[in-house]
Coordinates of C-alpha atoms in Angstrom, one line a residue:
Chain A
M1 CA 9.7 28.0 5.8
S2 CA 10.1 30.5 3.0
H3 CA 7.8 29.2 0.3
G4 CA 7.3 31.3 -2.7
V5 CA 10.2 33.7 -2.1
R6 CA 11.9 34.6 -5.3
R7 CA 15.6 34.0 -5.5
T8 CA 17.9 37.1 -5.9
R9 CA 21.6 37.2 -6.4
Q10 CA 23.5 39.0 -3.6
S11 CA 26.9 40.5 -3.5
P12 CA 29.3 39.5 -0.6
Q13 CA 29.0 43.1 0.7
D14 CA 25.2 43.0 0.7
I15 CA 25.3 39.7 2.5
E16 CA 27.7 41.0 5.2
A17 CA 25.7 44.2 5.7
R18 CA 22.6 42.3 6.2
R19 CA 24.3 39.8 8.5
Q20 CA 25.4 42.6 10.8
K21 CA 22.0 44.2 11.0
E22 CA 20.4 40.9 11.8
A23 CA 23.0 40.0 14.4
S24 CA 21.8 42.5 16.9
K25 CA 18.1 41.6 16.3
I26 CA 19.0 38.0 16.7
Q27 CA 20.7 38.7 20.1
E28 CA 17.7 40.7 21.3
Y29 CA 15.4 37.8 20.3
L30 CA 17.6 35.2 22.0
D31 CA 17.8 37.2 25.2
L32 CA 14.0 37.4 25.3
Y33 CA 13.6 33.7 24.5
N34 CA 16.0 32.7 27.2
D35 CA 14.3 35.0 29.7
V36 CA 10.9 33.5 29.0
M37 CA 12.2 29.9 29.0
S38 CA 13.8 30.3 32.4
K39 CA 10.5 31.7 33.8
K40 CA 8.7 28.8 32.3
T41 CA 11.1 26.3 33.9
A42 CA 10.6 28.0 37.2
K43 CA 6.8 27.8 36.7
E44 CA 6.3 31.5 37.0
W45 CA 2.7 32.5 36.3
S46 CA 3.1 36.3 36.7
Q47 CA 1.6 39.1 34.6
E48 CA 5.2 40.0 33.7
A49 CA 5.9 36.5 32.3
F50 CA 2.6 36.8 30.4
D51 CA 3.7 40.1 28.8
L52 CA 7.0 38.6 27.8
T53 CA 5.3 35.8 26.0
T54 CA 3.3 38.4 24.1
Q55 CA 6.5 39.9 22.9
L56 CA 8.1 36.6 22.0
L57 CA 5.1 35.3 20.2
R58 CA 4.8 38.5 18.2
A59 CA 8.4 37.9 17.0
N60 CA 7.9 34.2 16.4
P61 CA 4.4 32.7 16.6
E62 CA 5.6 29.2 15.8
I63 CA 7.1 28.3 19.2
Y64 CA 4.4 26.0 20.3
T65 CA 5.9 25.7 23.8
I66 CA 5.4 29.4 24.4
W67 CA 1.8 29.2 23.4
N68 CA 1.5 26.4 26.0
Y69 CA 3.2 28.5 28.6
R70 CA 1.0 31.4 27.9
R71 CA -2.1 29.3 28.4
D72 CA -0.7 27.8 31.6
I73 CA 0.0 31.3 32.9
L74 CA -3.6 32.3 32.3
T75 CA -5.0 29.1 33.9
N76 CA -2.6 28.9 36.8
G77 CA -2.0 32.6 37.4
V78 CA -3.9 35.4 35.8
F79 CA -7.4 33.8 35.8
T80 CA -7.2 32.6 39.4
S81 CA -7.7 36.2 40.7
K82 CA -10.3 37.3 38.2
T83 CA -14.1 37.4 37.9
P84 CA -15.8 35.6 35.0
N85 CA -16.4 39.0 33.4
E86 CA -12.7 39.9 33.6
I87 CA -11.7 36.5 32.2
N88 CA -14.0 37.1 29.3
H89 CA -12.3 40.4 28.6
I90 CA -8.9 38.8 28.7
L91 CA -10.0 36.1 26.3
A92 CA -11.5 38.8 24.0
S93 CA -8.1 40.5 23.8
E94 CA -6.4 37.1 23.3
L95 CA -8.7 36.6 20.3
Q96 CA -7.8 40.1 19.0
L97 CA -4.1 39.4 19.4
T98 CA -4.3 36.1 17.6
L99 CA -6.3 37.7 14.8
S100 CA -3.4 40.0 14.0
A101 CA -1.0 37.1 14.2
L102 CA -3.3 35.1 11.8
R103 CA -3.3 37.9 9.2
Q104 CA 0.5 37.5 8.9
H105 CA 0.6 33.8 9.5
P106 CA -2.6 32.4 8.2
K107 CA -1.5 28.8 8.2
V108 CA 0.2 28.4 11.6
Y109 CA -1.6 25.6 13.5
W110 CA -0.6 26.9 16.9
I111 CA -2.4 30.2 16.4
W112 CA -5.6 28.5 15.3
N113 CA -5.3 26.2 18.3
H114 CA -5.1 29.2 20.7
R115 CA -8.3 30.6 19.3
R116 CA -10.0 27.3 20.0
W117 CA -8.7 27.3 23.5
C118 CA -10.0 30.8 24.0
L119 CA -13.5 29.8 22.8
E120 CA -13.6 26.7 24.9
N121 CA -12.6 28.6 28.0
T122 CA -15.2 31.3 27.5
P123 CA -17.0 31.4 30.8
N124 CA -20.8 31.3 31.1
G125 CA -22.2 34.8 31.4
P126 CA -23.2 37.5 31.8
G127 CA -26.4 35.9 33.2
T128 CA -26.2 33.3 35.9
D129 CA -29.6 31.8 35.5
E130 CA -30.1 28.9 33.0
S131 CA -33.4 30.4 32.0
G132 CA -32.0 33.8 31.1
E133 CA -33.3 35.1 27.8
P134 CA -30.9 35.1 24.8
G135 CA -30.0 38.6 23.7
T136 CA -30.5 40.0 27.2
P137 CA -28.0 40.6 30.0
N138 CA -29.5 37.6 31.8
D139 CA -28.4 35.2 29.1
P140 CA -25.9 32.8 30.6
L141 CA -24.6 32.0 27.1
G142 CA -24.4 35.6 26.1
W143 CA -20.6 35.8 26.0
K144 CA -20.3 32.5 24.2
R145 CA -22.8 33.6 21.6
S146 CA -20.9 36.8 21.1
N147 CA -17.5 35.1 20.8
W148 CA -18.8 32.4 18.5
A149 CA -20.4 34.9 16.2
K150 CA -17.1 36.8 16.0
E151 CA -15.3 33.6 15.1
L152 CA -17.6 33.0 12.2
A153 CA -16.7 36.5 11.0
V154 CA -13.0 35.8 11.4
C155 CA -13.4 32.6 9.3
E156 CA -15.1 34.6 6.5
K157 CA -12.3 37.2 6.5
M158 CA -9.7 34.6 6.4
L159 CA -11.4 32.7 3.6
D160 CA -11.9 36.0 1.7
A161 CA -8.1 36.4 1.8
D162 CA -7.5 32.7 0.8
A163 CA -10.4 30.7 -0.1
R164 CA -8.4 27.4 0.0
N165 CA -7.0 27.9 3.5
F166 CA -7.9 24.5 5.0
H167 CA -7.2 25.7 8.5
A168 CA -9.9 28.3 8.1
W169 CA -12.4 25.7 6.6
S170 CA -11.7 23.3 9.5
Y171 CA -12.0 26.0 12.0
R172 CA -15.3 27.1 10.4
R173 CA -16.7 23.6 10.7
Y174 CA -15.6 23.5 14.3
V175 CA -17.2 26.8 15.1
V176 CA -20.5 25.8 13.4
A177 CA -20.6 22.4 15.1
S178 CA -19.8 23.7 18.6
S179 CA -21.9 26.9 18.4
P180 CA -24.3 27.6 21.3
D181 CA -26.8 28.5 18.5
P182 CA -27.1 25.8 16.0
R183 CA -26.4 27.3 12.6
P184 CA -29.1 26.5 10.1
L185 CA -28.2 24.4 7.2
P186 CA -29.4 26.7 4.5
S187 CA -27.1 29.4 5.7
E188 CA -24.1 27.1 5.5
L189 CA -25.1 26.0 2.0
A190 CA -25.5 29.6 1.0
Y191 CA -22.0 30.4 2.2
S192 CA -20.4 27.6 0.2
L193 CA -22.5 28.7 -2.8
K194 CA -21.2 32.2 -2.4
K195 CA -17.6 31.0 -2.4
I196 CA -18.2 28.8 -5.5
E197 CA -20.0 31.6 -7.4
S198 CA -17.1 33.9 -6.7
N199 CA -14.7 31.3 -8.0
F200 CA -15.6 28.0 -9.6
S201 CA -12.2 26.7 -8.9
N202 CA -12.7 26.5 -5.2
F203 CA -12.6 22.8 -4.5
S204 CA -12.7 23.5 -0.7
A205 CA -16.1 25.0 -1.1
W206 CA -17.3 22.2 -3.4
H207 CA -16.0 19.7 -0.8
Q208 CA -17.8 21.5 1.9
R209 CA -21.0 21.1 0.0
S210 CA -20.5 17.4 -0.3
K211 CA -20.3 17.2 3.5
I212 CA -23.4 19.3 4.3
L213 CA -25.8 18.5 1.5
P214 CA -26.6 14.9 2.7
A215 CA -28.3 16.5 5.7
L216 CA -30.9 18.0 3.3
W217 CA -32.3 14.6 2.1
E218 CA -31.5 12.8 5.3
G219 CA -33.8 15.3 7.0
G220 CA -36.5 14.2 4.6
E221 CA -37.4 17.6 3.3
R222 CA -36.3 16.8 -0.2
S223 CA -35.3 13.7 -2.1
E224 CA -31.6 12.9 -2.8
Q225 CA -32.2 12.9 -6.5
E226 CA -33.9 16.3 -6.4
V227 CA -31.0 17.8 -4.5
K228 CA -28.4 16.2 -6.7
D229 CA -30.2 17.3 -9.9
Q230 CA -29.9 20.9 -8.8
E231 CA -26.2 20.4 -8.0
L232 CA -25.7 18.8 -11.4
E233 CA -27.0 22.0 -13.0
L234 CA -24.6 24.0 -10.9
V235 CA -21.5 21.9 -11.6
K236 CA -22.3 21.8 -15.3
Q237 CA -22.0 25.6 -15.4
A238 CA -18.6 25.2 -13.7
F239 CA -17.1 22.7 -16.1
Y240 CA -18.5 24.5 -19.1
T241 CA -16.9 27.7 -17.9
D242 CA -13.5 26.0 -17.5
P243 CA -13.2 22.4 -18.7
N244 CA -9.6 22.3 -17.5
D245 CA -10.4 22.9 -13.9
Q246 CA -10.4 19.8 -11.8
S247 CA -12.6 21.0 -9.0
A248 CA -15.9 20.7 -10.8
W249 CA -15.1 17.3 -12.3
L250 CA -14.3 15.9 -8.9
Y251 CA -17.5 17.2 -7.5
H252 CA -19.4 15.7 -10.4
R253 CA -17.8 12.4 -9.5
W254 CA -19.2 12.7 -6.0
L255 CA -22.7 13.4 -7.4
I256 CA -22.7 10.4 -9.6
G257 CA -21.2 8.2 -6.8
P258 CA -20.8 4.5 -7.4
G259 CA -23.1 4.7 -10.5
S260 CA -26.0 2.7 -9.3
N261 CA -28.4 4.8 -11.4
A262 CA -27.9 3.7 -15.1
S263 CA -30.1 6.4 -16.6
L264 CA -28.4 9.1 -14.7
L265 CA -25.1 7.8 -16.0
E266 CA -26.4 7.9 -19.6
Q267 CA -27.8 11.4 -19.1
E268 CA -24.5 12.8 -17.8
I269 CA -22.4 11.0 -20.4
A270 CA -24.5 12.8 -23.0
V271 CA -24.1 16.2 -21.2
I272 CA -20.3 15.8 -21.1
Q273 CA -20.2 14.5 -24.7
E274 CA -21.7 17.8 -25.9
L275 CA -18.8 19.7 -24.2
L276 CA -16.3 17.2 -25.7
D277 CA -17.7 17.9 -29.2
I278 CA -16.7 21.6 -28.7
E279 CA -13.4 20.7 -26.9
P280 CA -12.2 17.5 -28.5
D281 CA -8.9 17.3 -26.6
S282 CA -10.4 17.9 -23.2
K283 CA -8.7 15.4 -20.9
W284 CA -11.3 15.8 -18.2
C285 CA -14.3 15.3 -20.6
I286 CA -12.7 12.1 -22.0
E287 CA -11.6 10.9 -18.5
A288 CA -15.1 11.5 -17.1
I289 CA -16.9 9.8 -20.0
V290 CA -14.6 6.7 -19.8
H291 CA -15.1 6.4 -16.1
Y292 CA -18.9 6.7 -16.4
K293 CA -19.1 4.3 -19.3
R294 CA -17.1 1.8 -17.2
L295 CA -19.6 2.2 -14.4
L296 CA -22.4 1.8 -16.9
L297 CA -20.9 -1.5 -18.0
R298 CA -21.6 -2.9 -14.6
H299 CA -25.3 -2.7 -15.5
K300 CA -27.1 -4.9 -18.0
V301 CA -26.7 -2.8 -21.1
Q302 CA -27.7 -3.7 -24.6
D303 CA -24.6 -2.2 -26.3
A304 CA -22.0 -3.5 -24.0
D305 CA -19.5 -4.3 -26.7
K306 CA -19.8 -0.9 -28.2
L307 CA -19.3 0.7 -24.8
K308 CA -16.2 -1.4 -24.2
S309 CA -14.6 -0.4 -27.5
E310 CA -15.5 3.3 -26.8
C311 CA -13.8 3.0 -23.5
A312 CA -10.7 1.5 -25.1
E313 CA -10.7 4.3 -27.6
G314 CA -11.1 6.9 -24.9
L315 CA -8.2 5.5 -22.9
R316 CA -6.0 5.6 -26.0
A317 CA -7.0 9.3 -26.5
L318 CA -6.2 10.0 -22.9
A319 CA -2.7 8.5 -23.3
R320 CA -2.2 10.9 -26.1
V321 CA -3.6 14.2 -24.6
D322 CA -2.5 13.4 -21.0
S323 CA 0.8 11.6 -21.6
Q324 CA 2.1 12.1 -18.0
R325 CA -0.5 9.6 -16.8
R326 CA -0.3 7.3 -19.9
R327 CA 0.7 4.2 -17.9
R328 CA -2.4 4.5 -15.8
Y329 CA -4.5 4.6 -19.0
E330 CA -2.6 1.7 -20.4
E331 CA -3.2 -0.3 -17.3
L332 CA -6.9 0.5 -17.3
G333 CA -7.2 -0.5 -20.9
S334 CA -5.5 -3.9 -20.5
Chain B
M1 CA 17.8 12.9 25.2
S2 CA 18.1 16.5 26.2
C3 CA 14.6 17.0 24.6
W4 CA 13.0 14.6 27.0
D5 CA 10.1 16.3 28.8
D6 CA 10.0 14.3 32.0
E7 CA 6.8 15.8 33.2
A8 CA 4.9 14.6 30.2
G9 CA 6.8 11.5 29.3
G10 CA 7.6 12.5 25.7
F11 CA 10.0 14.5 23.6
G12 CA 9.9 18.2 22.8
A13 CA 11.2 19.8 19.6
Y14 CA 14.2 21.3 21.5
P15 CA 15.6 21.2 25.0
Q16 CA 13.0 22.5 27.6
H17 CA 10.2 22.4 25.0
D18 CA 7.0 20.6 25.9
A19 CA 6.4 17.1 24.7
H20 CA 4.5 16.7 21.5
V21 CA 3.9 13.6 19.3
L22 CA 5.6 15.2 16.3
S23 CA 8.9 15.5 18.1
T24 CA 8.4 12.3 20.0
L25 CA 8.3 10.4 16.7
S26 CA 11.4 12.2 15.5
A27 CA 13.3 11.3 18.6
I28 CA 12.2 7.7 18.4
Q29 CA 13.2 7.5 14.7
I30 CA 16.7 8.8 15.6
L31 CA 17.1 6.4 18.5
V32 CA 16.0 3.5 16.4
I33 CA 18.5 4.4 13.6
H34 CA 21.3 4.6 16.2
D35 CA 20.2 1.4 17.9
A36 CA 19.8 3.3 21.1
L37 CA 16.3 2.4 22.3
D38 CA 17.8 1.3 25.6
R39 CA 17.9 5.1 26.4
L40 CA 14.2 5.3 26.2
D41 CA 11.7 5.0 29.1
V42 CA 9.3 2.8 27.0
Q43 CA 6.5 2.6 29.6
R44 CA 6.3 6.4 29.9
V45 CA 6.3 7.1 26.2
V46 CA 3.7 4.5 25.6
S47 CA 1.6 6.0 28.3
F48 CA 2.1 9.5 26.9
L49 CA 1.1 8.5 23.4
L50 CA -1.9 6.4 24.3
S51 CA -3.2 9.1 26.7
L52 CA -3.6 11.4 23.7
Q53 CA -6.2 9.3 21.9
N54 CA -9.8 10.2 22.4
P55 CA -11.5 6.9 23.6
Q56 CA -14.9 7.9 21.9
T57 CA -13.8 9.2 18.5
G58 CA -10.4 7.6 18.1
A59 CA -9.0 11.0 17.2
W60 CA -5.4 11.6 18.3
A61 CA -4.2 14.8 20.0
G62 CA -0.7 16.2 19.6
D63 CA -0.3 17.2 23.3
R64 CA -2.3 17.9 26.4
F65 CA -3.9 21.0 24.7
G66 CA -6.0 18.7 22.5
E67 CA -5.5 19.7 18.9
T68 CA -6.4 16.6 16.9
D69 CA -5.1 15.8 13.5
T70 CA -4.5 12.6 11.5
R71 CA -0.8 13.5 11.4
F72 CA -0.7 12.9 15.2
L73 CA -2.4 9.5 14.7
Y74 CA 0.3 8.5 12.3
C75 CA 3.1 9.8 14.5
S76 CA 1.8 7.8 17.5
V77 CA 1.1 4.6 15.5
S78 CA 4.5 4.8 13.8
A79 CA 6.3 5.6 17.1
L80 CA 4.6 2.7 18.9
S81 CA 5.3 0.4 16.1
L82 CA 9.0 1.3 16.0
I83 CA 9.4 0.5 19.7
G84 CA 7.6 -2.7 19.4
Q85 CA 4.5 -1.6 21.3
L86 CA 1.9 -1.6 18.5
D87 CA -0.2 -4.2 20.3
K88 CA -1.1 -1.5 22.9
V89 CA -3.0 0.4 20.2
D90 CA -6.8 0.0 20.0
R91 CA -6.8 -1.0 16.3
E92 CA -10.5 -0.9 15.7
L93 CA -10.9 2.5 17.3
T94 CA -7.9 3.9 15.4
V95 CA -8.9 2.4 12.0
N96 CA -12.5 3.6 12.4
H97 CA -11.2 7.1 13.0
I98 CA -9.2 7.0 9.8
I99 CA -12.2 5.8 8.0
S100 CA -14.2 8.7 9.3
C101 CA -11.6 11.0 7.7
R102 CA -11.9 9.4 4.3
N103 CA -13.5 11.3 1.5
F104 CA -15.3 10.3 -1.7
D105 CA -12.2 11.0 -3.8
G106 CA -10.4 8.2 -1.9
G107 CA -8.3 10.7 0.0
F108 CA -8.1 11.7 3.7
G109 CA -8.3 14.9 5.6
T110 CA -7.0 16.2 9.0
G111 CA -10.3 15.1 10.6
P112 CA -13.9 14.1 9.8
G113 CA -15.3 16.6 7.2
A114 CA -11.9 17.9 6.1
E115 CA -10.9 17.9 2.4
S116 CA -8.4 15.5 1.1
H117 CA -4.8 16.8 1.2
A118 CA -1.7 14.9 0.1
G119 CA -0.1 15.3 3.6
Q120 CA -3.0 13.6 5.2
V121 CA -3.3 11.1 2.5
F122 CA 0.3 10.1 3.3
V123 CA -0.2 9.8 7.0
C124 CA -3.5 7.9 6.8
T125 CA -2.2 5.5 4.1
A126 CA 1.0 4.9 6.0
A127 CA -0.9 4.4 9.3
L128 CA -3.2 1.9 7.6
A129 CA -0.2 0.1 6.2
I130 CA 1.4 -0.1 9.7
L131 CA -1.9 -1.5 11.1
D132 CA -2.3 -3.9 8.2
R133 CA -5.6 -2.4 7.2
L134 CA -4.9 -1.2 3.6
D135 CA -8.2 -3.0 2.7
E136 CA -9.8 0.3 3.8
V137 CA -8.2 2.2 0.9
D138 CA -9.9 2.4 -2.5
Y139 CA -6.7 1.8 -4.4
E140 CA -8.1 2.8 -7.8
T141 CA -9.7 6.0 -6.7
L142 CA -7.0 7.2 -4.4
G143 CA -4.3 6.2 -6.9
W144 CA -6.1 8.3 -9.5
W145 CA -6.5 11.3 -7.1
L146 CA -2.7 11.1 -6.3
A147 CA -1.7 10.8 -10.0
E148 CA -3.8 13.9 -10.8
R149 CA -1.5 15.9 -8.4
Q150 CA 1.1 16.0 -11.3
L151 CA 1.0 19.3 -13.1
P152 CA 2.1 20.1 -16.7
N153 CA 5.4 21.3 -15.4
G154 CA 6.1 17.9 -13.9
G155 CA 5.8 19.0 -10.3
L156 CA 3.2 17.8 -7.8
N157 CA 0.6 19.7 -5.9
G158 CA -1.1 18.7 -2.7
R159 CA -4.7 19.4 -3.6
P160 CA -6.7 20.1 -6.7
E161 CA -5.9 23.4 -8.4
K162 CA -3.1 24.4 -6.0
L163 CA 0.5 25.2 -6.9
E164 CA 3.2 22.6 -7.2
D165 CA 5.7 22.3 -4.3
V166 CA 8.8 20.0 -4.0
C167 CA 7.6 18.9 -0.5
Y168 CA 4.7 17.1 -2.2
S169 CA 7.2 14.8 -3.8
F170 CA 7.3 13.0 -0.6
W171 CA 3.7 13.0 0.6
V172 CA 2.3 12.0 -2.8
L173 CA 5.1 9.6 -3.9
S174 CA 5.2 7.8 -0.5
A175 CA 1.5 7.2 -0.6
M176 CA 1.7 6.0 -4.3
S177 CA 4.6 3.7 -3.4
I178 CA 2.5 2.2 -0.6
L179 CA -0.3 1.6 -3.0
G180 CA 2.0 0.3 -5.7
K181 CA 0.9 3.0 -8.2
L182 CA 4.1 5.0 -8.7
H183 CA 4.0 4.2 -12.4
W184 CA 0.8 6.2 -12.7
I185 CA 2.8 9.5 -12.9
D186 CA 5.6 10.6 -15.2
D187 CA 8.7 9.9 -13.1
V188 CA 11.2 11.6 -15.5
A189 CA 9.2 14.8 -15.7
L190 CA 9.0 14.9 -11.9
M191 CA 12.7 14.3 -11.4
K192 CA 13.5 17.0 -13.9
F193 CA 11.2 19.4 -12.0
I194 CA 12.8 18.6 -8.6
L195 CA 16.3 19.1 -10.1
S196 CA 15.4 22.3 -11.7
S197 CA 14.4 23.6 -8.3
Q198 CA 18.0 23.2 -7.3
D199 CA 20.0 26.4 -6.4
T200 CA 23.2 25.4 -8.2
E201 CA 25.0 28.5 -6.9
A202 CA 24.2 28.5 -3.3
G203 CA 23.3 24.9 -3.0
G204 CA 20.1 23.4 -1.7
I205 CA 16.7 22.9 -3.3
S206 CA 13.7 25.3 -3.1
D207 CA 10.0 24.6 -3.3
R208 CA 9.9 25.5 -7.0
P209 CA 12.2 26.7 -9.7
G210 CA 13.3 30.3 -9.1
D211 CA 12.4 30.4 -5.4
M212 CA 14.8 30.6 -2.4
A213 CA 16.3 27.3 -1.3
S214 CA 15.0 26.0 2.1
I215 CA 16.2 23.2 4.3
W216 CA 12.7 21.9 4.2
A217 CA 12.5 21.6 0.5
L218 CA 16.1 20.2 0.4
S219 CA 15.1 17.3 2.7
A220 CA 12.0 17.0 0.6
G221 CA 13.9 16.5 -2.6
L222 CA 16.8 14.3 -1.7
S223 CA 17.5 11.3 0.4
A224 CA 20.7 12.5 2.1
G225 CA 23.7 10.2 1.8
G226 CA 23.1 7.1 3.9
T227 CA 21.3 8.5 6.9
V228 CA 17.7 9.7 7.1
V229 CA 17.3 13.4 7.3
L230 CA 16.6 15.5 10.4
H231 CA 12.9 16.3 10.0
P232 CA 10.7 13.3 11.0
L233 CA 8.7 13.4 7.8
S234 CA 11.5 14.5 5.6
P235 CA 10.7 13.7 2.0
A236 CA 12.9 11.7 -0.3
G237 CA 11.0 11.8 -3.5
L238 CA 13.9 11.4 -5.7
S239 CA 14.9 8.2 -3.9
L240 CA 11.5 6.7 -4.4
L241 CA 11.6 7.6 -8.1
G242 CA 14.8 5.6 -8.6
Y243 CA 17.2 8.5 -9.0
P244 CA 20.7 7.2 -9.5
G245 CA 23.1 7.1 -6.6
L246 CA 20.7 7.5 -3.7
Q247 CA 19.9 5.3 -0.8
D248 CA 16.6 3.5 -0.6
L249 CA 13.8 4.7 1.6
D250 CA 11.0 3.0 3.4
P251 CA 8.0 5.3 2.7
V252 CA 5.8 3.9 5.4
Y253 CA 8.2 4.9 8.2
C254 CA 10.4 7.4 6.3
M255 CA 13.4 5.5 7.5
P256 CA 16.2 3.4 5.9
P257 CA 14.7 0.1 4.8
A258 CA 17.4 -2.0 6.4
V259 CA 16.5 -0.6 9.8
I260 CA 12.8 -1.3 9.3
E261 CA 13.4 -4.8 7.9
K262 CA 15.6 -5.7 10.9
R263 CA 12.7 -5.0 13.2
G264 CA 10.3 -7.1 11.1
L265 CA 8.2 -4.1 10.1
R266 CA 8.5 -4.2 6.3
K267 CA 5.2 -3.6 4.5
G268 CA 4.3 -4.1 0.9
W269 CA 5.5 -0.9 -0.7
V270 CA 7.0 -0.6 -4.2
A271 CA 9.6 2.0 -5.3
L272 CA 10.7 2.5 -8.9
P273 CA 13.9 0.6 -9.8
R274 CA 17.1 2.6 -9.1
R275 CA 18.4 4.0 -12.4
K276 CA 22.0 4.0 -13.5
E277 CA 21.5 7.5 -14.9
L278 CA 18.7 9.9 -15.5

């Protein structure tokens, strides 16, 4: 897939020259591919076969079958003659190899999967006794702790390179959930906050917050409203900074929820109205206000008729400033 | 049939490749279109597909290595439905898993906790359609989220604040078609965007205007002639938008509607009327 590659005009001579250069590379690749596939069909689990898969995957990390074969070679061949310590070393170098692959191909599912497999196959060790102290050579989960800690660092690097990489976010969630050392909630919250503060337009980080925050009030330490009030302050900064960015508006929608709290609705409508006064054509301000007023109408309110006509007016304004979606606004208004 | 992996009981992407649900669905779609299901070892494929569902969580793996993703759930449910074996699926387990992947914005992710993404919205919505459980979709909220994928240039993105890409013409439009909300976006603007991504010199369509054409984006933009395209989830956005001269497309199965209707699998989706001209 060549997404995002600019189109250039090419002369027939350019095209032919490139074709010839590529022809020999293609043949080399095909010879390697055929060699590996015939070993796979023969169920060969040798070190030689393993090394060939390394070459092939370096050339093309998207052949899922070869990743499968590589793992089968490790399981059925290489590992069978190794001690846990040696296995751990091999897995560490697998992780290193896939890290380089990931830097070039950050969104290839098969590479992320291979990392998961490596983590999951990390043997217990170096200690052999269950009661071995963490952080000492007697710790039976020492290797696992070390590998897991590195994986978290890998996620951070990948998310620094592309903060919206959903593979990295999913992988991070997996690493945190399966870690031998449960990762405290405040540090996960701090991480998502860090990402948001470096770029308000990171919906992936806002989304992550929506998934981990409930644990705060479910744990009983703080009330839901207290937590959400703090978040409302944060998200208000975001939409004031850039009222056109969808991320903050969506998160705000989550904070309000189904709108069971009428006074909260009124409060937030007022907050957004202040912004709308400065930015009268802001589609998101109008859209949010209309939505929250409609939620408010589900409560027993004194000025229901006024609210209804304000909503109708808001929908007409939306059809004007956001004409692509005018049929939705017309439908809501009918 | 040369892609049949006899050890696993499914199809690989290419001869001698390992079975995977993605390629198994493709193979079954092709067999169904060519009315050649008699070539299939139904029992083994059913066994292969069902063996990949986690009996506790309902999550579906792609192959024996265990990567789970709602894409695989869709592929399996769709494949089983096409070969008339949907009754073998544990509906409650499967639907509950989809629900666990649902987010506040009405959309769905790859797994529990993952953010909504147009590709996953498509697979989860289509899977729910096949299982007759669209009652689990919040039509208003998800319809809104999908409509908001349209950018000022007319193109669609897959998630908030991401770039537009022609391939989202399928994921987003198919889901909107299933929900009956296609009219919530500007169809003309989108068609113009897709057409402007056409490489009129070399042929083909790219992911956005000015970029290299790719076979992926091509199948994303058009519904090729009378047959469904090669890739199992090949988009046909223009067809759903009613672009003149194209064949219809069933967005739930990504197959020709006549084939789907013949098998009694037609669900309640709505495409825009076919225009005589743009």
